[in-house]
Short mmCIF file of C-alpha atoms in Angstrom, two decimals:
data_model
loop_
_atom_site.label_atom_id
_atom_site.label_comp_id
_atom_site.label_asym_id
_atom_site.label_seq_id
_atom_site.Cartn_x
_atom_site.Cartn_y
_atom_site.Cartn_z
CA MET G 1 -42.21 78.90 148.16
CA ALA G 2 -40.16 79.25 145.00
CA HIS G 3 -38.52 76.20 143.44
CA ALA G 4 -35.58 75.67 141.13
CA ALA G 5 -35.98 76.98 137.56
CA GLN G 6 -39.27 78.67 138.43
CA VAL G 7 -40.27 81.29 135.86
CA GLY G 8 -43.60 82.63 137.10
CA LEU G 9 -44.74 84.02 140.43
CA GLN G 10 -45.33 81.93 143.54
CA ASP G 11 -48.81 80.52 144.17
CA ALA G 12 -51.07 83.04 145.86
CA THR G 13 -52.05 82.60 149.51
CA SER G 14 -54.00 85.85 149.89
CA PRO G 15 -56.60 87.74 147.83
CA ILE G 16 -54.13 90.58 147.24
CA MET G 17 -51.58 88.22 145.71
CA GLU G 18 -54.30 86.72 143.49
CA GLU G 19 -55.08 90.22 142.23
CA LEU G 20 -51.38 90.90 141.63
CA ILE G 21 -50.98 87.71 139.59
CA THR G 22 -54.05 88.60 137.52
CA PHE G 23 -52.69 92.09 136.88
CA HIS G 24 -49.28 90.63 135.98
CA ASP G 25 -50.88 88.37 133.36
CA HIS G 26 -53.02 91.25 132.09
CA ALA G 27 -50.02 93.56 131.62
CA LEU G 28 -47.94 90.75 130.10
CA MET G 29 -50.54 90.11 127.40
CA ILE G 30 -50.56 93.82 126.51
CA ILE G 31 -46.75 93.77 126.25
CA PHE G 32 -46.90 90.69 124.00
CA LEU G 33 -49.41 92.39 121.69
CA ILE G 34 -47.28 95.55 121.46
CA CYS G 35 -44.14 93.53 120.70
CA PHE G 36 -45.97 91.51 118.03
CA LEU G 37 -47.33 94.68 116.39
CA VAL G 38 -43.91 96.37 116.34
CA LEU G 39 -42.16 93.27 114.97
CA TYR G 40 -44.86 92.88 112.30
CA ALA G 41 -44.43 96.53 111.25
CA LEU G 42 -40.66 96.08 111.04
CA PHE G 43 -41.09 92.93 108.97
CA LEU G 44 -43.38 94.72 106.52
CA THR G 45 -40.97 97.64 106.29
CA LEU G 46 -38.05 95.36 105.44
CA THR G 47 -39.87 93.11 102.97
CA THR G 48 -42.31 95.45 101.15
CA LYS G 49 -41.20 97.47 98.14
CA LEU G 50 -42.06 101.11 98.67
CA THR G 51 -43.64 102.21 95.34
CA ASN G 52 -45.43 105.32 96.64
CA THR G 53 -43.33 108.06 98.17
CA ASN G 54 -46.13 110.60 98.53
CA THR G 55 -47.02 109.64 102.11
CA SER G 56 -45.92 112.78 103.89
CA ASP G 57 -49.52 113.67 104.87
CA ALA G 58 -51.08 110.90 106.99
CA GLN G 59 -53.15 112.57 109.67
CA GLU G 60 -55.34 109.52 110.24
CA MET G 61 -52.29 107.38 111.04
CA GLU G 62 -50.83 110.04 113.33
CA THR G 63 -54.14 110.20 115.19
CA VAL G 64 -54.19 106.43 115.67
CA TRP G 65 -50.63 106.12 116.95
CA THR G 66 -51.28 108.98 119.37
CA ILE G 67 -54.59 107.77 120.81
CA LEU G 68 -53.77 104.04 120.90
CA PRO G 69 -50.85 104.33 123.39
CA ALA G 70 -53.03 106.53 125.63
CA ILE G 71 -55.75 103.87 125.66
CA ILE G 72 -53.19 101.18 126.47
CA LEU G 73 -51.84 103.22 129.40
CA VAL G 74 -55.37 103.64 130.77
CA LEU G 75 -55.97 99.88 130.51
CA ILE G 76 -52.84 99.31 132.58
CA ALA G 77 -53.27 102.18 135.05
CA LEU G 78 -56.87 101.52 136.16
CA PRO G 79 -56.38 97.96 137.51
CA SER G 80 -53.01 99.00 138.94
CA LEU G 81 -54.56 101.85 140.95
CA ARG G 82 -57.35 99.55 142.10
CA ILE G 83 -54.88 97.07 143.58
CA LEU G 84 -52.82 99.90 145.07
CA TYR G 85 -55.81 101.17 147.04
CA MET G 86 -56.76 97.63 148.05
CA THR G 87 -53.35 97.09 149.64
CA ASP G 88 -53.79 100.24 151.78
CA GLU G 89 -57.17 99.24 153.20
CA VAL G 90 -57.28 98.37 156.91
CA ASN G 91 -60.66 96.91 157.85
CA ASP G 92 -60.96 96.06 161.56
CA PRO G 93 -58.04 93.58 161.91
CA SER G 94 -58.53 90.55 164.15
CA LEU G 95 -54.89 90.44 165.21
CA THR G 96 -52.01 92.92 165.27
CA ILE G 97 -48.37 91.85 165.08
CA LYS G 98 -45.46 94.24 165.44
CA SER G 99 -42.28 93.34 163.57
CA ILE G 100 -38.99 95.09 164.36
CA GLY G 101 -35.96 94.69 162.11
CA HIS G 102 -32.46 94.41 163.56
CA GLN G 103 -29.03 93.63 162.18
CA TRP G 104 -29.67 90.81 161.43
CA TYR G 105 -32.80 89.24 162.89
CA TRP G 106 -36.48 90.04 163.46
CA THR G 107 -38.34 90.73 166.69
CA TYR G 108 -42.08 90.02 166.84
CA GLU G 109 -44.59 91.30 169.36
CA TYR G 110 -48.12 89.93 169.72
CA THR G 111 -49.76 93.08 171.02
CA ASP G 112 -53.10 91.31 171.64
CA TYR G 113 -51.53 88.62 173.84
CA GLY G 114 -50.18 90.62 176.74
CA GLY G 115 -47.16 91.89 174.87
CA LEU G 116 -45.69 88.50 173.94
CA ILE G 117 -42.28 89.28 172.42
CA PHE G 118 -39.68 86.97 170.88
CA ASN G 119 -36.75 87.10 168.48
CA SER G 120 -36.53 85.13 165.26
CA TYR G 121 -33.04 84.12 164.12
CA MET G 122 -32.00 82.11 161.09
CA LEU G 123 -31.09 78.52 161.97
CA PRO G 124 -27.37 77.82 161.50
CA PRO G 125 -26.58 74.84 159.24
CA LEU G 126 -25.50 72.72 162.24
CA PHE G 127 -28.98 73.03 163.80
CA LEU G 128 -31.01 72.13 160.73
CA GLU G 129 -33.31 69.11 160.99
CA PRO G 130 -34.19 66.84 158.04
CA GLY G 131 -36.60 68.77 155.85
CA ASP G 132 -35.51 72.22 157.04
CA LEU G 133 -34.49 74.75 154.41
CA ARG G 134 -31.00 76.21 154.53
CA LEU G 135 -30.91 80.01 154.90
CA LEU G 136 -34.72 80.11 155.18
CA ASP G 137 -35.75 78.36 158.41
CA VAL G 138 -35.76 80.15 161.74
CA ASP G 139 -35.73 79.12 165.39
CA ASN G 140 -39.05 80.85 166.21
CA ARG G 141 -41.78 80.97 163.60
CA VAL G 142 -44.62 83.47 163.51
CA VAL G 143 -47.85 81.52 164.04
CA LEU G 144 -50.95 83.20 162.60
CA PRO G 145 -54.54 82.17 161.81
CA ILE G 146 -55.97 81.89 158.33
CA GLU G 147 -59.23 83.49 157.16
CA ALA G 148 -58.74 86.39 159.56
CA PRO G 149 -57.47 89.90 158.74
CA ILE G 150 -53.99 90.39 160.18
CA ARG G 151 -52.31 93.76 160.60
CA MET G 152 -48.52 93.94 160.56
CA MET G 153 -46.85 96.96 162.16
CA ILE G 154 -43.32 97.14 160.80
CA THR G 155 -40.38 99.26 161.91
CA SER G 156 -36.62 99.04 162.39
CA GLN G 157 -34.23 99.71 165.26
CA ASP G 158 -31.05 100.38 163.30
CA VAL G 159 -31.00 100.53 159.48
CA LEU G 160 -33.45 100.09 156.62
CA HIS G 161 -34.98 96.64 156.29
CA SER G 162 -37.90 95.28 154.28
CA TRP G 163 -40.41 92.70 155.53
CA ALA G 164 -41.41 90.65 152.48
CA VAL G 165 -43.39 87.43 151.99
CA PRO G 166 -43.94 86.92 148.24
CA THR G 167 -46.72 84.31 148.43
CA LEU G 168 -48.85 86.76 150.44
CA GLY G 169 -48.04 89.70 148.18
CA LEU G 170 -46.39 91.60 151.04
CA LYS G 171 -43.35 93.88 150.95
CA THR G 172 -43.17 96.73 153.46
CA ASP G 173 -40.10 98.76 154.35
CA ALA G 174 -38.92 98.82 157.96
CA ILE G 175 -37.65 102.36 158.61
CA PRO G 176 -36.05 103.56 161.87
CA GLY G 177 -38.30 106.03 163.66
CA ARG G 178 -41.30 105.24 161.45
CA LEU G 179 -44.10 102.69 161.88
CA ASN G 180 -45.46 101.27 158.62
CA GLN G 181 -48.44 98.95 158.44
CA THR G 182 -49.81 96.39 156.04
CA THR G 183 -52.68 93.93 156.20
CA PHE G 184 -53.34 90.53 154.73
CA THR G 185 -55.78 87.63 154.98
CA ALA G 186 -54.34 84.18 154.36
CA THR G 187 -56.61 81.72 152.58
CA ARG G 188 -54.91 78.38 153.21
CA PRO G 189 -52.73 76.87 155.92
CA GLY G 190 -49.07 76.09 155.52
CA VAL G 191 -45.56 77.36 156.14
CA TYR G 192 -44.54 80.33 154.04
CA TYR G 193 -41.11 81.91 153.68
CA GLY G 194 -39.82 85.38 153.02
CA GLN G 195 -36.64 87.39 153.45
CA CYS G 196 -35.44 90.90 154.09
CA SER G 197 -35.64 92.67 150.72
CA GLU G 198 -33.57 95.74 151.52
CA ILE G 199 -29.77 95.64 151.54
CA CYS G 200 -29.07 96.20 155.24
CA GLY G 201 -25.45 95.20 155.77
CA ALA G 202 -23.06 92.27 155.71
CA ASN G 203 -25.62 89.65 156.82
CA HIS G 204 -28.53 90.95 154.76
CA SER G 205 -28.98 87.51 153.21
CA PHE G 206 -29.49 85.90 156.63
CA MET G 207 -32.76 87.53 157.76
CA PRO G 208 -35.44 84.99 156.78
CA ILE G 209 -39.13 85.33 157.64
CA VAL G 210 -41.22 82.23 158.35
CA LEU G 211 -44.99 82.35 158.82
CA GLU G 212 -46.86 79.28 160.01
CA LEU G 213 -50.51 79.70 159.12
CA ILE G 214 -53.00 77.44 160.90
CA PRO G 215 -56.81 77.21 160.98
CA LEU G 216 -58.53 79.87 163.06
CA LYS G 217 -60.19 77.31 165.37
CA ILE G 218 -56.83 75.81 166.33
CA PHE G 219 -55.34 79.26 166.87
CA GLU G 220 -58.23 80.25 169.16
CA MET G 221 -57.66 77.19 171.37
CA GLY G 222 -54.55 78.77 172.83
CA PRO G 223 -51.05 79.99 172.07
CA VAL G 224 -49.20 77.56 169.83
CA PHE G 225 -46.08 79.60 169.35
CA THR G 226 -42.95 77.66 168.46
CA LEU G 227 -40.70 79.12 171.13
#
């Protein structure tokens, strides 16, 4: 999860998030190079004495500053489109979880376990145990296995919500009357936090998401849901 004064992105827990961090660094380096080039050109313009005013015809320069931005856009667009298509792939998921947004809590349904359904509410401050995180911990966590493709089916019962877990690279809108899906494969165990990322009313800030990821062998031994 994020910590105080953090500047960069959270550590990746899925291959998609690793790709997103790589693309972020790639695009950031291109932005740095563009900024350096523009600042260098401005510096030369302000400090160099212009002794030749016959520079009205510079077709070579016009060709360069037309083609170069197009090449830069291609270098940004190709990896971006690659990741975009990767996030839409659904390859034979091992487990399907349905998440329903309400004002202001989440309902989860394990469709592969006989329709196991439970609600997940934020823990009030009076119920927090030592080590719990204020405004982030919930009474019922979502327990999922690692190293297994998981499909999330996301919808809403009332208004727009957004199911987001940054460390997994997930952010999917929950829309009333529409069922959206996303997939992920976690690579390491742990407890990971997210929140509703769509302004959904007065208690929008109090819709946390907590995923408890455990090894696949432990998950296969039986239901370990924290109900």
